Protein backbone atom coordinates (compact mmCIF):
# COMPACT_ATOMS: atom_id res chain seq x y z
CA UNK A 1 0.00 0.00 0.00
CA UNK A 2 1.41 3.45 -0.89
CA UNK A 3 2.19 5.33 2.31
CA UNK A 4 3.52 8.69 3.45
CA UNK A 5 6.48 8.67 5.81
CA UNK A 6 6.60 11.07 8.75
CA UNK A 7 9.75 12.94 9.72
CA UNK A 8 10.14 15.61 12.37
CA UNK A 9 10.67 18.24 9.68
CA UNK A 10 7.52 17.18 7.82
CA UNK A 11 5.48 17.06 11.03
CA UNK A 12 6.53 20.60 11.94
CA UNK A 13 5.78 21.93 8.45
CA UNK A 14 2.38 20.23 8.29
CA UNK A 15 1.56 21.56 11.75
CA UNK A 16 2.14 25.13 10.59
CA UNK A 17 0.03 24.63 7.48
CA UNK A 18 -2.88 22.83 9.16
CA UNK A 19 -4.82 19.68 8.30
CA UNK A 20 -6.43 20.97 5.11
CA UNK A 21 -3.15 21.97 3.47
CA UNK A 22 -1.57 18.73 4.69
CA UNK A 23 -4.37 16.77 3.05
CA UNK A 24 -3.74 18.59 -0.23
CA UNK A 25 -0.01 17.87 -0.07
CA UNK A 26 -0.71 14.21 0.66
CA UNK A 27 -3.06 13.93 -2.32
CA UNK A 28 -0.42 15.47 -4.60
CA UNK A 29 2.23 13.01 -3.38
CA UNK A 30 -0.08 10.00 -3.62
CA UNK A 31 -1.39 10.96 -7.05
CA UNK A 32 1.89 9.68 -8.49
CA UNK A 33 0.93 6.19 -7.27
CA UNK A 34 -2.63 6.13 -8.60
CA UNK A 35 -3.26 6.60 -12.30
CA UNK A 36 -6.98 6.07 -11.67
CA UNK A 37 -7.31 8.88 -9.11
CA UNK A 38 -9.99 11.56 -9.61
CA UNK A 39 -10.54 14.36 -7.07
CA UNK A 40 -13.81 16.32 -6.98
CA UNK A 41 -14.25 19.66 -5.23
CA UNK A 42 -17.25 21.95 -4.69
CA UNK A 43 -15.53 25.30 -5.25
CA UNK A 44 -13.10 24.23 -2.53
CA UNK A 45 -9.82 23.32 -4.25
CA UNK A 46 -8.03 26.20 -2.50
CA UNK A 47 -9.70 25.51 0.85
CA UNK A 48 -8.69 21.85 0.58
CA UNK A 49 -5.06 22.69 -0.18
CA UNK A 50 -5.45 21.19 -3.65
CA UNK A 51 -4.30 24.08 -5.87
CA UNK A 52 -0.91 22.51 -6.58
CA UNK A 53 -2.57 19.19 -7.33
CA UNK A 54 -5.10 20.88 -9.62
CA UNK A 55 -2.33 22.62 -11.58
CA UNK A 56 -0.07 19.56 -11.70
CA UNK A 57 -2.80 17.04 -12.55
CA UNK A 58 -5.66 18.92 -14.24
CA UNK A 59 -6.89 15.70 -15.83
CA UNK A 60 -7.44 14.22 -12.36
CA UNK A 61 -9.46 17.13 -10.95
CA UNK A 62 -13.15 17.92 -11.43
CA UNK A 63 -14.58 21.20 -10.11
CA UNK A 64 -18.35 20.85 -9.76
CA UNK A 65 -19.00 24.24 -8.17
CA UNK A 66 -21.22 24.79 -5.17
CA UNK A 67 -23.29 21.69 -5.90
CA UNK A 68 -22.32 19.22 -3.21
CA UNK A 69 -25.19 16.77 -3.76
CA UNK A 70 -24.31 16.58 -7.44
CA UNK A 71 -20.68 16.06 -6.46
CA UNK A 72 -21.55 12.91 -4.51
CA UNK A 73 -23.70 11.61 -7.36
CA UNK A 74 -20.96 12.25 -9.91
CA UNK A 75 -18.39 10.65 -7.60
CA UNK A 76 -20.55 7.54 -7.22
CA UNK A 77 -20.85 7.25 -10.99
CA UNK A 78 -17.11 7.60 -11.50
CA UNK A 79 -16.44 5.03 -8.77
CA UNK A 80 -18.88 2.61 -10.38
CA UNK A 81 -16.69 2.75 -13.50
CA UNK A 82 -13.61 1.73 -11.51
CA UNK A 83 -12.02 5.11 -10.77
CA UNK A 84 -10.50 5.93 -7.38
CA UNK A 85 -12.52 8.94 -6.24
CA UNK A 86 -12.02 11.59 -3.55
CA UNK A 87 -14.47 14.39 -2.73
CA UNK A 88 -13.59 17.42 -0.63
CA UNK A 89 -15.72 20.23 0.75
CA UNK A 90 -16.54 21.80 4.10
CA UNK A 91 -17.80 19.20 6.56
CA UNK A 92 -21.41 20.37 7.09
CA UNK A 93 -22.01 20.44 3.35
CA UNK A 94 -20.14 17.17 2.68
CA UNK A 95 -22.20 15.28 5.24
CA UNK A 96 -25.57 16.83 6.02
CA UNK A 97 -26.36 18.56 2.73
CA UNK A 98 -25.47 15.34 0.91
CA UNK A 99 -26.87 12.89 3.44
CA UNK A 100 -29.44 11.21 1.18
CA UNK A 101 -26.98 10.89 -1.71
CA UNK A 102 -24.39 9.38 0.63
CA UNK A 103 -26.92 6.99 2.16
CA UNK A 104 -28.22 5.70 -1.18
CA UNK A 105 -25.28 6.02 -3.59
CA UNK A 106 -22.45 5.15 -1.21
CA UNK A 107 -23.89 3.32 1.80
CA UNK A 108 -26.57 1.28 0.02
CA UNK A 109 -24.78 0.87 -3.32
CA UNK A 110 -21.34 0.64 -1.64
CA UNK A 111 -19.56 2.69 -4.28
CA UNK A 112 -16.06 3.33 -2.87
CA UNK A 113 -16.03 7.13 -2.72
CA UNK A 114 -13.64 8.69 -0.20
CA UNK A 115 -15.20 11.83 1.30
CA UNK A 116 -13.19 14.46 3.17
CA UNK A 117 -14.97 16.91 5.47
CA UNK A 118 -12.91 20.09 5.73
CA UNK A 119 -12.79 22.33 8.83
CA UNK A 120 -15.05 20.13 10.91
CA UNK A 121 -15.81 20.79 14.55
CA UNK A 122 -15.90 24.46 15.52
CA UNK A 123 -12.75 25.86 13.90
CA UNK A 124 -14.98 28.10 11.74
CA UNK A 125 -16.81 29.35 14.83
CA UNK A 126 -16.48 33.03 13.87
CA UNK A 127 -18.63 32.30 10.79
CA UNK A 128 -21.45 30.89 12.91
CA UNK A 129 -22.92 27.42 13.29
CA UNK A 130 -23.97 27.15 9.64
CA UNK A 131 -20.29 26.51 8.93
CA UNK A 132 -19.50 24.51 12.07
CA UNK A 133 -19.98 20.75 12.00
CA UNK A 134 -20.62 19.02 15.30
CA UNK A 135 -22.94 16.27 14.05
CA UNK A 136 -20.96 14.59 11.26
CA UNK A 137 -19.58 11.65 13.23
CA UNK A 138 -23.09 10.80 14.41
CA UNK A 139 -24.63 11.13 10.95
CA UNK A 140 -21.93 9.27 9.04
CA UNK A 141 -21.47 6.37 11.44
CA UNK A 142 -25.22 5.70 11.40
CA UNK A 143 -25.12 4.91 7.66
CA UNK A 144 -24.30 1.24 6.96
CA UNK A 145 -21.04 0.45 5.15
CA UNK A 146 -19.43 3.88 5.74
CA UNK A 147 -16.01 3.85 7.40
CA UNK A 148 -15.45 6.97 9.55
CA UNK A 149 -12.04 8.47 10.38
CA UNK A 150 -10.96 11.43 12.50
CA UNK A 151 -7.17 12.02 12.47
CA UNK A 152 -5.44 13.39 15.57
CA UNK A 153 -3.05 15.80 13.88
CA UNK A 154 -1.60 16.77 10.51
CA UNK A 155 0.82 13.84 10.46
CA UNK A 156 -2.04 11.43 11.00
CA UNK A 157 -4.03 13.25 8.33
CA UNK A 158 -1.30 12.40 5.83
CA UNK A 159 -1.17 8.76 6.96
CA UNK A 160 -4.97 8.49 6.93
CA UNK A 161 -5.18 9.95 3.43
CA UNK A 162 -2.90 7.18 2.19
CA UNK A 163 -4.99 4.56 4.00
CA UNK A 164 -8.24 6.00 2.66
CA UNK A 165 -7.04 5.86 -0.94
CA UNK A 166 -6.05 2.22 -0.50
CA UNK A 167 -9.33 1.30 1.23
CA UNK A 168 -11.94 -0.53 -0.84
CA UNK A 169 -15.20 1.01 0.31
CA UNK A 170 -16.90 4.33 1.07
CA UNK A 171 -15.11 6.43 3.69
CA UNK A 172 -15.69 9.72 5.49
CA UNK A 173 -12.59 11.45 6.88
CA UNK A 174 -13.13 14.37 9.26
CA UNK A 175 -10.47 17.11 9.42
CA UNK A 176 -10.34 19.38 12.46
CA UNK A 177 -8.04 22.09 13.76
CA UNK A 178 -6.54 25.30 12.42
CA UNK A 179 -3.10 26.34 11.19
CA UNK A 180 -0.24 26.07 13.70
CA UNK A 181 -1.91 23.02 15.18
CA UNK A 182 -0.18 20.86 17.81
CA UNK A 183 1.92 17.84 16.84
CA UNK A 184 1.01 14.41 18.20
CA UNK A 185 3.11 12.31 15.81
CA UNK A 186 6.61 13.66 15.12
CA UNK A 187 7.93 10.27 14.01
CA UNK A 188 6.66 7.64 11.60
CA UNK A 189 4.33 4.90 12.87
CA UNK A 190 1.97 2.25 11.56
CA UNK A 191 -1.50 3.59 10.81
CA UNK A 192 -4.26 1.04 10.36
CA UNK A 193 -7.95 1.74 9.87
CA UNK A 194 -9.89 0.33 12.82
CA UNK A 195 -6.92 0.07 15.16
CA UNK A 196 -6.49 2.67 17.93
CA UNK A 197 -3.05 3.96 18.88
CA UNK A 198 -2.04 3.77 22.54
CA UNK A 199 -0.02 6.93 23.17
CA UNK A 200 0.40 6.68 26.93
CA UNK A 201 0.03 3.97 29.56
CA UNK A 202 -1.79 4.40 32.85
CA UNK A 203 -3.66 2.31 35.44
CA UNK A 204 -6.22 4.72 36.93
CA UNK A 205 -8.09 6.20 33.98
CA UNK A 206 -8.07 5.95 30.18
CA UNK A 207 -8.69 9.04 28.08
CA UNK A 208 -10.04 7.98 24.67
CA UNK A 209 -9.85 10.93 22.29
CA UNK A 210 -10.22 11.69 18.60
CA UNK A 211 -9.23 14.55 16.32
CA UNK A 212 -7.46 17.55 17.82
CA UNK A 213 -8.64 16.51 21.27
CA UNK A 214 -5.95 13.82 21.32
CA UNK A 215 -3.25 16.41 21.99
CA UNK A 216 -5.39 18.13 24.62
CA UNK A 217 -5.93 14.75 26.31
CA UNK A 218 -2.18 14.11 26.39
CA UNK A 219 -1.72 17.46 28.14
CA UNK A 220 -4.54 16.59 30.54
CA UNK A 221 -2.81 13.28 31.31
CA UNK A 222 0.33 15.19 32.28
CA UNK A 223 -1.71 17.36 34.64
CA UNK A 224 -3.38 14.31 36.16
CA UNK A 225 0.01 12.71 36.70
CA UNK A 226 1.09 15.76 38.71
CA UNK A 227 -1.87 15.03 41.01
CA UNK A 228 -0.99 11.36 41.39
CA UNK A 229 -3.50 10.03 38.86
CA UNK A 230 -2.08 7.64 36.28
CA UNK A 231 -3.82 8.25 32.94
CA UNK A 232 -3.56 6.29 29.70
CA UNK A 233 -4.37 7.97 26.37
CA UNK A 234 -5.82 6.29 23.27
CA UNK A 235 -5.98 7.94 19.85
CA UNK A 236 -9.27 6.58 18.47
CA UNK A 237 -8.74 7.78 14.91
CA UNK A 238 -11.33 5.35 13.53
CA UNK A 239 -14.84 5.90 14.81
CA UNK A 240 -16.30 3.16 12.62
CA UNK A 241 -15.37 0.35 12.79
CA UNK A 242 -14.47 1.19 16.41
CA UNK A 243 -11.57 -0.69 17.99
CA UNK A 244 -13.57 -2.88 20.38
CA UNK A 245 -10.48 -4.75 21.59
CA UNK A 246 -8.73 -1.53 22.61
CA UNK A 247 -11.82 -0.35 24.49
CA UNK A 248 -12.19 -3.69 26.27
CA UNK A 249 -8.52 -3.62 27.30
CA UNK A 250 -8.93 -0.07 28.61
CA UNK A 251 -11.96 -1.12 30.65
CA UNK A 252 -10.04 -4.00 32.22
CA UNK A 253 -7.15 -1.72 33.19
CA UNK A 254 -8.98 1.43 34.36
CA UNK A 255 -11.32 2.69 37.05
CA UNK A 256 -12.81 5.26 34.66
CA UNK A 257 -13.16 5.72 30.90
CA UNK A 258 -13.22 9.31 29.60
CA UNK A 259 -14.04 10.14 25.98
CA UNK A 260 -13.01 13.52 24.57
CA UNK A 261 -14.21 14.89 21.23
CA UNK A 262 -14.75 18.15 19.34
CA UNK A 263 -18.26 17.00 18.46
CA UNK A 264 -21.73 17.02 19.95
CA UNK A 265 -21.89 14.75 23.00
CA UNK A 266 -24.81 12.99 21.26
CA UNK A 267 -23.91 10.24 18.83
CA UNK A 268 -20.17 10.73 18.37
CA UNK A 269 -17.10 9.09 19.89
CA UNK A 270 -18.61 8.97 23.37
CA UNK A 271 -21.67 7.12 22.11
CA UNK A 272 -19.60 4.74 19.98
CA UNK A 273 -17.42 3.84 22.97
CA UNK A 274 -20.44 3.53 25.28
CA UNK A 275 -22.03 1.03 22.90
CA UNK A 276 -19.01 -1.20 23.46
CA UNK A 277 -18.68 -0.53 27.20
CA UNK A 278 -22.34 -1.51 27.71
CA UNK A 279 -21.58 -5.03 26.46
CA UNK A 280 -18.70 -5.63 28.90
CA UNK A 281 -19.27 -7.31 32.23
CA UNK A 282 -17.91 -5.27 35.13
CA UNK A 283 -16.93 -2.28 32.98
CA UNK A 284 -16.01 0.97 34.74
CA UNK A 285 -18.15 4.12 34.46
CA UNK A 286 -17.69 6.41 31.48
CA UNK A 287 -17.45 10.20 31.36
CA UNK A 288 -18.36 11.78 27.99
CA UNK A 289 -16.72 15.13 27.25
CA UNK A 290 -17.57 17.07 24.11
CA UNK A 291 -19.55 20.00 22.77
CA UNK A 292 -23.00 20.67 24.27
CA UNK A 293 -26.12 19.56 22.43
CA UNK A 294 -27.03 23.11 21.42
CA UNK A 295 -26.28 25.79 18.84
CA UNK A 296 -23.90 28.46 20.07
CA UNK A 297 -23.14 31.99 18.97
CA UNK A 298 -20.27 32.94 16.63
CA UNK A 299 -17.05 32.90 18.65
CA UNK A 300 -13.34 32.34 18.32
CA UNK A 301 -12.30 28.68 17.98
CA UNK A 302 -10.33 28.60 21.23
CA UNK A 303 -13.15 30.33 23.12
CA UNK A 304 -15.74 27.78 22.00
CA UNK A 305 -13.50 24.93 23.14
CA UNK A 306 -12.83 26.65 26.47
CA UNK A 307 -16.54 27.30 27.05
CA UNK A 308 -17.23 23.60 26.42
CA UNK A 309 -14.53 22.51 28.86
CA UNK A 310 -12.38 21.02 26.11
CA UNK A 311 -9.07 22.26 27.49
CA UNK A 312 -6.40 20.23 29.24
CA UNK A 313 -7.10 21.89 32.58
CA UNK A 314 -10.84 21.31 32.36
CA UNK A 315 -10.45 17.70 31.17
CA UNK A 316 -8.11 17.10 34.11
CA UNK A 317 -10.49 18.66 36.63
CA UNK A 318 -13.58 16.80 35.37
CA UNK A 319 -11.70 13.52 35.30
CA UNK A 320 -10.37 14.02 38.82
CA UNK A 321 -13.86 14.86 40.09
CA UNK A 322 -15.38 11.79 38.41
CA UNK A 323 -12.79 9.56 40.07
CA UNK A 324 -13.46 11.10 43.48
CA UNK A 325 -17.21 10.47 43.40
CA UNK A 326 -16.91 6.76 42.56
XYZ file of C-alpha atoms in Angstrom:
326
model
C 0.000 0.000 0.000
C 1.408 3.445 -0.888
C 2.193 5.326 2.310
C 3.522 8.692 3.449
C 6.483 8.670 5.809
C 6.596 11.066 8.745
C 9.750 12.940 9.721
C 10.141 15.608 12.372
C 10.669 18.244 9.680
C 7.522 17.177 7.821
C 5.481 17.064 11.028
C 6.528 20.603 11.944
C 5.783 21.929 8.452
C 2.385 20.233 8.290
C 1.560 21.557 11.749
C 2.143 25.130 10.593
C 0.028 24.629 7.475
C -2.885 22.831 9.163
C -4.819 19.682 8.296
C -6.431 20.972 5.106
C -3.147 21.968 3.471
C -1.570 18.730 4.686
C -4.373 16.767 3.047
C -3.738 18.589 -0.229
C -0.012 17.869 -0.065
C -0.714 14.206 0.664
C -3.057 13.932 -2.317
C -0.418 15.473 -4.595
C 2.228 13.013 -3.379
C -0.075 9.996 -3.619
C -1.394 10.959 -7.053
C 1.891 9.677 -8.489
C 0.934 6.193 -7.270
C -2.633 6.126 -8.603
C -3.264 6.602 -12.301
C -6.983 6.065 -11.673
C -7.312 8.879 -9.107
C -9.989 11.555 -9.608
C -10.542 14.356 -7.073
C -13.811 16.317 -6.985
C -14.254 19.658 -5.231
C -17.247 21.946 -4.692
C -15.535 25.303 -5.246
C -13.095 24.227 -2.527
C -9.824 23.319 -4.250
C -8.025 26.200 -2.503
C -9.701 25.514 0.851
C -8.692 21.847 0.578
C -5.065 22.689 -0.181
C -5.455 21.189 -3.651
C -4.298 24.077 -5.868
C -0.905 22.513 -6.583
C -2.566 19.191 -7.330
C -5.098 20.879 -9.625
C -2.332 22.616 -11.585
C -0.072 19.560 -11.702
C -2.795 17.040 -12.555
C -5.662 18.917 -14.243
C -6.890 15.697 -15.833
C -7.437 14.217 -12.357
C -9.458 17.128 -10.954
C -13.148 17.921 -11.435
C -14.581 21.200 -10.115
C -18.345 20.846 -9.765
C -18.995 24.237 -8.172
C -21.218 24.787 -5.168
C -23.290 21.687 -5.895
C -22.325 19.218 -3.207
C -25.192 16.771 -3.758
C -24.315 16.577 -7.444
C -20.681 16.064 -6.462
C -21.548 12.913 -4.506
C -23.697 11.605 -7.357
C -20.955 12.251 -9.915
C -18.392 10.655 -7.596
C -20.545 7.541 -7.221
C -20.854 7.248 -10.988
C -17.107 7.598 -11.504
C -16.439 5.035 -8.769
C -18.880 2.610 -10.382
C -16.689 2.749 -13.496
C -13.614 1.733 -11.509
C -12.023 5.107 -10.773
C -10.499 5.926 -7.376
C -12.520 8.938 -6.242
C -12.017 11.591 -3.550
C -14.469 14.386 -2.731
C -13.589 17.423 -0.635
C -15.721 20.228 0.749
C -16.543 21.797 4.097
C -17.795 19.201 6.557
C -21.410 20.370 7.092
C -22.006 20.439 3.347
C -20.144 17.175 2.678
C -22.196 15.276 5.241
C -25.573 16.832 6.018
C -26.363 18.564 2.730
C -25.471 15.339 0.911
C -26.874 12.890 3.444
C -29.445 11.214 1.180
C -26.982 10.886 -1.706
C -24.392 9.382 0.634
C -26.923 6.987 2.160
C -28.215 5.702 -1.182
C -25.278 6.016 -3.593
C -22.451 5.149 -1.205
C -23.887 3.317 1.800
C -26.565 1.282 0.016
C -24.775 0.867 -3.324
C -21.341 0.637 -1.636
C -19.565 2.687 -4.279
C -16.060 3.334 -2.872
C -16.030 7.131 -2.719
C -13.638 8.688 -0.195
C -15.197 11.832 1.296
C -13.193 14.463 3.166
C -14.973 16.914 5.466
C -12.914 20.089 5.731
C -12.790 22.328 8.825
C -15.049 20.133 10.912
C -15.806 20.787 14.547
C -15.896 24.463 15.523
C -12.752 25.862 13.899
C -14.984 28.098 11.738
C -16.809 29.349 14.830
C -16.477 33.027 13.875
C -18.633 32.296 10.786
C -21.451 30.887 12.907
C -22.919 27.419 13.294
C -23.967 27.149 9.644
C -20.286 26.510 8.934
C -19.500 24.507 12.068
C -19.977 20.751 11.997
C -20.616 19.022 15.296
C -22.939 16.275 14.050
C -20.962 14.595 11.260
C -19.584 11.651 13.231
C -23.085 10.799 14.415
C -24.627 11.135 10.951
C -21.925 9.274 9.040
C -21.466 6.369 11.441
C -25.220 5.700 11.400
C -25.122 4.912 7.661
C -24.297 1.242 6.962
C -21.035 0.452 5.148
C -19.431 3.882 5.737
C -16.005 3.855 7.400
C -15.450 6.968 9.545
C -12.037 8.466 10.380
C -10.963 11.431 12.502
C -7.170 12.018 12.472
C -5.441 13.388 15.573
C -3.055 15.805 13.875
C -1.604 16.769 10.513
C 0.817 13.841 10.455
C -2.036 11.428 11.004
C -4.032 13.253 8.334
C -1.295 12.399 5.828
C -1.174 8.755 6.959
C -4.970 8.492 6.933
C -5.183 9.954 3.426
C -2.898 7.184 2.192
C -4.992 4.559 3.998
C -8.243 5.999 2.664
C -7.044 5.860 -0.939
C -6.047 2.216 -0.496
C -9.330 1.302 1.229
C -11.938 -0.526 -0.839
C -15.195 1.015 0.308
C -16.900 4.332 1.067
C -15.109 6.426 3.686
C -15.687 9.716 5.488
C -12.587 11.454 6.882
C -13.128 14.365 9.262
C -10.475 17.106 9.425
C -10.339 19.385 12.464
C -8.041 22.094 13.757
C -6.537 25.301 12.416
C -3.104 26.336 11.190
C -0.241 26.073 13.704
C -1.911 23.021 15.182
C -0.178 20.860 17.813
C 1.919 17.843 16.837
C 1.006 14.409 18.196
C 3.107 12.312 15.810
C 6.609 13.664 15.121
C 7.927 10.266 14.009
C 6.659 7.636 11.601
C 4.333 4.902 12.874
C 1.970 2.247 11.557
C -1.501 3.587 10.805
C -4.257 1.041 10.362
C -7.951 1.743 9.871
C -9.891 0.327 12.818
C -6.916 0.073 15.165
C -6.493 2.672 17.925
C -3.051 3.961 18.884
C -2.039 3.770 22.544
C -0.025 6.930 23.171
C 0.401 6.680 26.930
C 0.032 3.969 29.560
C -1.793 4.398 32.853
C -3.656 2.315 35.442
C -6.224 4.718 36.927
C -8.095 6.198 33.980
C -8.065 5.948 30.185
C -8.688 9.037 28.078
C -10.037 7.982 24.670
C -9.854 10.931 22.287
C -10.220 11.693 18.603
C -9.227 14.554 16.320
C -7.455 17.549 17.821
C -8.643 16.514 21.275
C -5.948 13.820 21.320
C -3.249 16.406 21.993
C -5.392 18.128 24.616
C -5.926 14.754 26.308
C -2.181 14.110 26.387
C -1.722 17.457 28.137
C -4.537 16.588 30.538
C -2.813 13.278 31.311
C 0.328 15.187 32.275
C -1.707 17.363 34.642
C -3.381 14.311 36.159
C 0.014 12.708 36.698
C 1.085 15.758 38.707
C -1.874 15.028 41.007
C -0.991 11.365 41.393
C -3.498 10.027 38.862
C -2.080 7.642 36.276
C -3.825 8.252 32.938
C -3.558 6.295 29.703
C -4.372 7.967 26.374
C -5.815 6.293 23.268
C -5.984 7.941 19.852
C -9.268 6.579 18.473
C -8.739 7.781 14.909
C -11.326 5.351 13.531
C -14.844 5.905 14.807
C -16.302 3.164 12.616
C -15.368 0.353 12.795
C -14.473 1.195 16.405
C -11.570 -0.689 17.990
C -13.570 -2.877 20.379
C -10.484 -4.748 21.595
C -8.729 -1.529 22.612
C -11.822 -0.347 24.493
C -12.188 -3.693 26.269
C -8.521 -3.621 27.299
C -8.930 -0.074 28.614
C -11.964 -1.124 30.649
C -10.041 -4.001 32.218
C -7.154 -1.719 33.186
C -8.976 1.431 34.356
C -11.316 2.688 37.052
C -12.807 5.255 34.665
C -13.164 5.716 30.898
C -13.224 9.307 29.601
C -14.038 10.135 25.977
C -13.015 13.516 24.569
C -14.207 14.893 21.231
C -14.750 18.148 19.336
C -18.260 16.996 18.463
C -21.734 17.016 19.946
C -21.890 14.751 23.002
C -24.806 12.994 21.261
C -23.915 10.241 18.825
C -20.175 10.726 18.375
C -17.102 9.091 19.887
C -18.611 8.974 23.369
C -21.667 7.117 22.112
C -19.597 4.743 19.980
C -17.419 3.838 22.968
C -20.444 3.534 25.283
C -22.027 1.031 22.896
C -19.008 -1.204 23.464
C -18.680 -0.532 27.199
C -22.338 -1.506 27.706
C -21.583 -5.030 26.464
C -18.700 -5.629 28.897
C -19.274 -7.307 32.234
C -17.908 -5.267 35.134
C -16.925 -2.285 32.976
C -16.012 0.971 34.736
C -18.151 4.118 34.459
C -17.695 6.411 31.480
C -17.447 10.205 31.358
C -18.357 11.776 27.993
C -16.716 15.134 27.252
C -17.574 17.071 24.111
C -19.548 20.003 22.765
C -22.996 20.668 24.269
C -26.125 19.561 22.435
C -27.034 23.109 21.425
C -26.278 25.786 18.839
C -23.899 28.457 20.067
C -23.139 31.992 18.966
C -20.269 32.938 16.632
C -17.052 32.901 18.648
C -13.337 32.342 18.317
C -12.297 28.683 17.977
C -10.330 28.603 21.229
C -13.151 30.328 23.118
C -15.744 27.779 22.000
C -13.495 24.930 23.143
C -12.831 26.651 26.468
C -16.537 27.299 27.050
C -17.227 23.603 26.418
C -14.530 22.506 28.857
C -12.379 21.024 26.106
C -9.069 22.263 27.487
C -6.401 20.228 29.236
C -7.096 21.894 32.580
C -10.844 21.307 32.361
C -10.454 17.700 31.167
C -8.114 17.101 34.107
C -10.493 18.656 36.627
C -13.584 16.801 35.368
C -11.695 13.518 35.303
C -10.367 14.021 38.818
C -13.862 14.859 40.088
C -15.380 11.787 38.409
C -12.788 9.560 40.069
C -13.460 11.099 43.484
C -17.212 10.469 43.405
C -16.910 6.765 42.563
